[in-house]
PDB file of C-alpha atoms in Angstrom:
ATOM      1  CA  GLU M 192       5.922 118.526  12.578  1.00  0.00           C
ATOM      2  CA  ASN M 193       7.607 116.426   9.445  1.00  0.00           C
ATOM      3  CA  ALA M 194       8.289 113.463  11.337  1.00  0.00           C
ATOM      4  CA  THR M 195       8.442 110.292   9.182  1.00  0.00           C
ATOM      5  CA  LEU M 196       6.861 107.907  11.752  1.00  0.00           C
ATOM      6  CA  PRO M 197       4.038 107.512  12.162  1.00  0.00           C
ATOM      7  CA  VAL M 198       2.794 107.987   8.909  1.00  0.00           C
ATOM      8  CA  ILE M 199      -0.159 110.276   8.835  1.00  0.00           C
ATOM      9  CA  ASN M 200      -1.966 112.298   6.106  1.00  0.00           C
ATOM     10  CA  THR M 201      -2.307 108.816   4.458  1.00  0.00           C
ATOM     11  CA  ASN M 202      -4.779 110.952   1.942  1.00  0.00           C
ATOM     12  CA  ARG M 203      -1.553 112.833   0.670  1.00  0.00           C
ATOM     13  CA  ALA M 204       0.761 110.077   0.599  1.00  0.00           C
ATOM     14  CA  SER M 205       1.322 107.812  -2.489  1.00  0.00           C
ATOM     15  CA  ILE M 206       2.563 104.694  -0.374  1.00  0.00           C
ATOM     16  CA  ALA M 207       4.669 101.843  -2.003  1.00  0.00           C
ATOM     17  CA  SER M 208       5.839  98.856   0.235  1.00  0.00           C
ATOM     18  CA  VAL M 209       8.941  96.634  -0.980  1.00  0.00           C
ATOM     19  CA  SER M 210       9.285  93.125   0.621  1.00  0.00           C
ATOM     20  CA  VAL M 211      12.711  91.985   0.210  1.00  0.00           C
ATOM     21  CA  GLY M 212      13.043  88.293   1.113  1.00  0.00           C
ATOM     22  CA  SER M 213       9.112  87.493   1.099  1.00  0.00           C
ATOM     23  CA  ASP M 214       6.176  87.651  -1.014  1.00  0.00           C
ATOM     24  CA  LYS M 215       4.542  91.067  -1.609  1.00  0.00           C
ATOM     25  CA  ASN M 216       0.937  89.425  -0.025  1.00  0.00           C
ATOM     26  CA  ASP M 217       2.740  88.691   3.427  1.00  0.00           C
ATOM     27  CA  VAL M 218       1.430  89.543   6.482  1.00  0.00           C
ATOM     28  CA  PHE M 219       3.113  92.873   7.081  1.00  0.00           C
ATOM     29  CA  ASN M 220       2.105  94.371   3.379  1.00  0.00           C
ATOM     30  CA  GLU M 221      -1.694  92.882   4.093  1.00  0.00           C
ATOM     31  CA  THR M 222      -1.561  94.622   7.490  1.00  0.00           C
ATOM     32  CA  LEU M 223      -0.140  97.991   5.590  1.00  0.00           C
ATOM     33  CA  LYS M 224      -2.997  98.115   3.348  1.00  0.00           C
ATOM     34  CA  LEU M 225      -5.691  97.994   6.237  1.00  0.00           C
ATOM     35  CA  TYR M 226      -4.792 101.531   6.797  1.00  0.00           C
ATOM     36  CA  THR M 227      -4.444 102.901   3.166  1.00  0.00           C
ATOM     37  CA  ASP M 228      -3.941 101.942  -0.664  1.00  0.00           C
ATOM     38  CA  VAL M 229      -0.333 100.713  -0.547  1.00  0.00           C
ATOM     39  CA  ALA M 230       1.343  99.515  -3.643  1.00  0.00           C
ATOM     40  CA  THR M 231       3.153  96.239  -3.051  1.00  0.00           C
ATOM     41  CA  PHE M 232       6.499  95.093  -5.024  1.00  0.00           C
ATOM     42  CA  SER M 233       8.320  91.916  -3.688  1.00  0.00           C
ATOM     43  CA  MET M 234      11.660  91.005  -4.633  1.00  0.00           C
ATOM     44  CA  SER M 235      13.718  87.722  -3.847  1.00  0.00           C
ATOM     45  CA  LYS M 236      16.827  88.030  -1.753  1.00  0.00           C
ATOM     46  CA  ASN M 237      18.779  86.650  -4.692  1.00  0.00           C
ATOM     47  CA  THR M 238      17.353  88.792  -7.602  1.00  0.00           C
ATOM     48  CA  ASP M 239      19.643  90.391 -10.050  1.00  0.00           C
ATOM     49  CA  TYR M 240      20.686  93.943  -9.276  1.00  0.00           C
ATOM     50  CA  ALA M 241      19.461  94.930 -13.100  1.00  0.00           C
ATOM     51  CA  ASP M 242      15.704  93.925 -11.631  1.00  0.00           C
ATOM     52  CA  PHE M 243      16.429  96.124  -8.359  1.00  0.00           C
ATOM     53  CA  GLU M 244      17.319  98.896 -11.141  1.00  0.00           C
ATOM     54  CA  LEU M 245      13.759  98.125 -12.834  1.00  0.00           C
ATOM     55  CA  LEU M 246      12.101  98.266  -9.393  1.00  0.00           C
ATOM     56  CA  LYS M 247      13.637 101.742  -8.617  1.00  0.00           C
ATOM     57  CA  LEU M 248      11.957 103.142 -11.881  1.00  0.00           C
ATOM     58  CA  LYS M 249       8.743 101.896 -10.678  1.00  0.00           C
ATOM     59  CA  LEU M 250       8.999 103.613  -7.373  1.00  0.00           C
ATOM     60  CA  ALA M 251       9.772 107.127  -8.829  1.00  0.00           C
ATOM     61  CA  ASP M 252       5.596 107.654  -8.908  1.00  0.00           C
ATOM     62  CA  TYR M 253       5.761 107.263  -4.688  1.00  0.00           C
ATOM     63  CA  ASN M 254       6.268 109.884  -2.166  1.00  0.00           C
ATOM     64  CA  THR M 255       6.673 107.126   0.743  1.00  0.00           C
ATOM     65  CA  ILE M 256       8.619 103.797   0.156  1.00  0.00           C
ATOM     66  CA  ILE M 257       8.562 101.408   2.808  1.00  0.00           C
ATOM     67  CA  ILE M 258      11.082  98.528   2.782  1.00  0.00           C
ATOM     68  CA  SER M 259      11.132  95.698   4.553  1.00  0.00           C
ATOM     69  CA  ILE M 260      13.744  93.084   4.667  1.00  0.00           C
ATOM     70  CA  GLN M 261      12.800  89.606   5.692  1.00  0.00           C
ATOM     71  CA  GLY M 262      13.706  85.937   5.577  1.00  0.00           C
ATOM     72  CA  THR M 263      16.882  87.076   7.604  1.00  0.00           C
ATOM     73  CA  SER M 264      19.133  85.146   9.252  1.00  0.00           C
ATOM     74  CA  ASN M 265      21.124  85.344  13.085  1.00  0.00           C
ATOM     75  CA  ARG M 266      24.435  84.347  11.116  1.00  0.00           C
ATOM     76  CA  GLY M 267      26.574  87.234  10.707  1.00  0.00           C
ATOM     77  CA  SER M 268      29.039  85.470   8.749  1.00  0.00           C
ATOM     78  CA  ALA M 269      25.913  85.050   5.891  1.00  0.00           C
ATOM     79  CA  ASN M 270      25.642  88.843   6.399  1.00  0.00           C
ATOM     80  CA  TYR M 271      22.436  88.190   8.415  1.00  0.00           C
ATOM     81  CA  GLY M 272      20.681  86.582   5.365  1.00  0.00           C
ATOM     82  CA  ILE M 273      20.792  90.065   3.504  1.00  0.00           C
ATOM     83  CA  THR M 274      22.377  89.922   0.288  1.00  0.00           C
ATOM     84  CA  GLU M 275      24.709  92.339  -1.316  1.00  0.00           C
ATOM     85  CA  GLN M 276      22.463  93.290  -3.991  1.00  0.00           C
ATOM     86  CA  THR M 277      19.511  94.385  -1.475  1.00  0.00           C
ATOM     87  CA  ILE M 278      22.208  96.379   0.301  1.00  0.00           C
ATOM     88  CA  ARG M 279      23.253  98.082  -2.872  1.00  0.00           C
ATOM     89  CA  PHE M 280      19.770  98.807  -3.768  1.00  0.00           C
ATOM     90  CA  ILE M 281      18.818 100.394  -0.577  1.00  0.00           C
ATOM     91  CA  HIS M 282      21.996 102.589  -0.349  1.00  0.00           C
ATOM     92  CA  SER M 283      20.872 103.781  -4.030  1.00  0.00           C
ATOM     93  CA  LEU M 284      17.610 105.075  -3.536  1.00  0.00           C
ATOM     94  CA  ASN M 285      17.364 108.642  -3.537  1.00  0.00           C
ATOM     95  CA  PRO M 286      13.613 109.315  -3.880  1.00  0.00           C
ATOM     96  CA  ASP M 287      11.592 112.807  -3.428  1.00  0.00           C
ATOM     97  CA  GLY M 288       9.922 111.525  -0.762  1.00  0.00           C
ATOM     98  CA  LYS M 289      10.627 109.510   2.547  1.00  0.00           C
ATOM     99  CA  ILE M 290      12.005 106.006   3.019  1.00  0.00           C
ATOM    100  CA  ILE M 291      11.235 104.014   5.745  1.00  0.00           C
ATOM    101  CA  LEU M 292      13.433 100.688   6.419  1.00  0.00           C
ATOM    102  CA  CYS M 293      12.136  97.788   8.564  1.00  0.00           C
ATOM    103  CA  ILE M 294      14.521  94.870   9.292  1.00  0.00           C
ATOM    104  CA  PHE M 295      13.054  91.909  10.522  1.00  0.00           C
ATOM    105  CA  GLY M 296      15.889  90.134  12.352  1.00  0.00           C
ATOM    106  CA  ASN M 297      19.132  90.686  13.991  1.00  0.00           C
ATOM    107  CA  PRO M 298      20.052  94.184  14.789  1.00  0.00           C
ATOM    108  CA  PHE M 299      23.729  93.331  14.243  1.00  0.00           C
ATOM    109  CA  SER M 300      22.571  93.607  10.639  1.00  0.00           C
ATOM    110  CA  LEU M 301      22.494  97.365  10.499  1.00  0.00           C
ATOM    111  CA  GLN M 302      26.175  97.274  10.389  1.00  0.00           C
ATOM    112  CA  LEU M 303      25.618  96.363   6.736  1.00  0.00           C
ATOM    113  CA  PHE M 304      24.325  99.228   6.048  1.00  0.00           C
ATOM    114  CA  ASN M 305      27.416 101.611   6.064  1.00  0.00           C
ATOM    115  CA  ASP M 306      25.667 104.796   4.907  1.00  0.00           C
ATOM    116  CA  LEU M 307      21.883 105.419   5.518  1.00  0.00           C
ATOM    117  CA  GLN M 308      21.835 108.951   4.797  1.00  0.00           C
ATOM    118  CA  ASN M 309      18.790 108.490   2.256  1.00  0.00           C
ATOM    119  CA  ILE M 310      17.104 106.679   4.928  1.00  0.00           C
ATOM    120  CA  ASP M 311      14.514 108.866   6.961  1.00  0.00           C
ATOM    121  CA  ALA M 312      13.254 106.150   9.358  1.00  0.00           C
ATOM    122  CA  ILE M 313      14.639 102.782  10.390  1.00  0.00           C
ATOM    123  CA  MET M 314      12.477 100.213  12.395  1.00  0.00           C
ATOM    124  CA  VAL M 315      14.044  96.796  13.873  1.00  0.00           C
ATOM    125  CA  ALA M 316      11.896  94.155  14.651  1.00  0.00           C
ATOM    126  CA  TYR M 317      13.854  91.780  16.157  1.00  0.00           C
ATOM    127  CA  GLU M 318      12.520  88.667  14.856  1.00  0.00           C
ATOM    128  CA  ASP M 319      11.287  87.445  11.169  1.00  0.00           C
ATOM    129  CA  ASP M 320       7.849  86.073  12.126  1.00  0.00           C
ATOM    130  CA  ASP M 321       4.130  86.876  11.383  1.00  0.00           C
ATOM    131  CA  GLU M 322       3.349  88.671  14.947  1.00  0.00           C
ATOM    132  CA  PHE M 323       6.094  91.215  14.634  1.00  0.00           C
ATOM    133  CA  LYS M 324       5.377  91.891  10.946  1.00  0.00           C
ATOM    134  CA  TYR M 325       1.839  92.343  12.358  1.00  0.00           C
ATOM    135  CA  VAL M 326       2.738  95.077  14.685  1.00  0.00           C
ATOM    136  CA  ALA M 327       5.350  96.861  12.835  1.00  0.00           C
ATOM    137  CA  ALA M 328       2.944  97.576  10.000  1.00  0.00           C
ATOM    138  CA  GLN M 329       0.329  98.844  12.569  1.00  0.00           C
ATOM    139  CA  ASN M 330       3.180 100.924  14.368  1.00  0.00           C
ATOM    140  CA  ILE M 331       4.231 102.854  10.911  1.00  0.00           C
ATOM    141  CA  PHE M 332       0.607 104.168  11.219  1.00  0.00           C
ATOM    142  CA  GLY M 333       0.601 105.105  14.926  1.00  0.00           C
ATOM    143  CA  ALA M 334      -1.758 102.420  15.898  1.00  0.00           C
ATOM    144  CA  TYR M 335       0.813 101.352  18.501  1.00  0.00           C
ATOM    145  CA  PRO M 336       3.723 103.607  19.896  1.00  0.00           C
ATOM    146  CA  ALA M 337       7.466 102.975  18.976  1.00  0.00           C
ATOM    147  CA  ASN M 338       9.031 102.595  22.304  1.00  0.00           C
ATOM    148  CA  GLY M 339      11.843 100.345  21.737  1.00  0.00           C
ATOM    149  CA  ILE M 340      15.638 100.925  22.456  1.00  0.00           C
ATOM    150  CA  LEU M 341      18.450  99.501  20.723  1.00  0.00           C
ATOM    151  CA  PRO M 342      19.960  97.107  23.261  1.00  0.00           C
ATOM    152  CA  VAL M 343      23.239  96.743  21.722  1.00  0.00           C
ATOM    153  CA  SER M 344      26.038  98.652  20.112  1.00  0.00           C
ATOM    154  CA  VAL M 345      25.924  97.706  16.601  1.00  0.00           C
ATOM    155  CA  THR M 346      28.353 100.767  15.264  1.00  0.00           C
ATOM    156  CA  THR M 347      29.175 104.293  16.309  1.00  0.00           C
ATOM    157  CA  GLY M 348      26.022 105.531  14.451  1.00  0.00           C
ATOM    158  CA  PHE M 349      23.652 102.650  16.037  1.00  0.00           C
ATOM    159  CA  PRO M 350      24.923 102.918  19.846  1.00  0.00           C
ATOM    160  CA  SER M 351      23.457 100.944  22.630  1.00  0.00           C
ATOM    161  CA  GLY M 352      20.390 102.744  23.897  1.00  0.00           C
ATOM    162  CA  ILE M 353      19.691 104.953  20.796  1.00  0.00           C
ATOM    163  CA  SER M 354      15.833 105.226  20.097  1.00  0.00           C
ATOM    164  CA  VAL M 355      13.361 107.550  18.699  1.00  0.00           C
ATOM    165  CA  LEU M 356      10.031 107.149  20.246  1.00  0.00           C
ATOM    166  CA  THR M 357       6.664 107.752  18.355  1.00  0.00           C
ATOM    167  CA  PRO M 358       3.342 108.972  19.838  1.00  0.00           C
ATOM    168  CA  ASP M 359       0.180 106.646  19.992  1.00  0.00           C
ATOM    169  CA  LEU M 360      -2.182 108.281  17.578  1.00  0.00           C
ATOM    170  CA  HIS M 361      -5.202 106.237  18.770  1.00  0.00           C
ATOM    171  CA  THR M 362      -5.329 104.860  15.192  1.00  0.00           C
ATOM    172  CA  LEU M 363      -7.665 102.049  15.139  1.00  0.00           C
ATOM    173  CA  SER M 364      -5.396  98.797  15.659  1.00  0.00           C
ATOM    174  CA  TYR M 365      -6.161  95.630  14.392  1.00  0.00           C
ATOM    175  CA  GLY M 366      -5.669  92.847  17.198  1.00  0.00           C
ATOM    176  CA  PHE M 367      -6.742  89.505  18.608  1.00  0.00           C
ATOM    177  CA  PRO M 368      -9.712  88.495  20.501  1.00  0.00           C
ATOM    178  CA  GLU M 369      -7.734  87.555  23.414  1.00  0.00           C
ATOM    179  CA  GLU M 370      -6.296  91.086  23.860  1.00  0.00           C
ATOM    180  CA  VAL M 371      -9.800  92.223  25.016  1.00  0.00           C
ATOM    181  CA  LEU M 372     -10.485  88.811  26.974  1.00  0.00           C
ATOM    182  CA  MET M 373     -12.318  87.319  24.420  1.00  0.00           C
ATOM    183  CA  SER M 374     -11.665  83.707  22.898  1.00  0.00           C
ATOM    184  CA  SER M 375     -11.165  83.322  19.173  1.00  0.00           C
ATOM    185  CA  GLU M 376     -11.991  79.712  19.479  1.00  0.00           C
ATOM    186  CA  ILE M 377     -15.345  80.578  20.534  1.00  0.00           C
ATOM    187  CA  LEU M 378     -15.533  83.385  18.077  1.00  0.00           C
ATOM    188  CA  ASN M 379     -14.617  80.671  15.320  1.00  0.00           C
ATOM    189  CA  THR M 380     -17.436  78.456  16.364  1.00  0.00           C
ATOM    190  CA  ILE M 381     -20.150  81.705  16.293  1.00  0.00           C
ATOM    191  CA  ASP M 382     -18.821  82.622  13.085  1.00  0.00           C
ATOM    192  CA  SER M 383     -19.172  78.918  11.611  1.00  0.00           C
ATOM    193  CA  ILE M 384     -22.946  79.174  12.559  1.00  0.00           C
ATOM    194  CA  ALA M 385     -23.397  82.382  11.017  1.00  0.00           C
TER     195      ALA M 385
END
């Protein structure tokens, strides 16, 4: 099978992650790096397009590119916080490998991307916060299955109810002590003693 998500066979993949609107050492990228070597790049939302062109040259060495759009807005009148440069950059990518687009924000922002033929997988995480970034990064590597359904019709290409379900590969997931009925506070106290 040649599915894009989850990413498997990481020993054969050369993976780059581009964070637009966030620092390259954010929670999303740091979580990706827990699973394999990932080269990280970051671009300000307001970066000149010429800098995006230079980044494209660097990305030519990678066969899997993960693009995260962060620092978004819920305001449609402001393009949901996604700049024209970012949209143009994503439309212009034409790699030999796979492209995964992860949008942290309003699903209506998908309407800004009128042609996503070059994108192999799209993930919409509805919030632009660390918890969503943490889980989305793990989802990319199969630690959690993707089982979301687009709740609204965005365009004819993105109708309400569309989804792509991915399996749980039972890959090691990272979490919080409370997920296994332990206390972060108690563990922090123990850690401070050791």
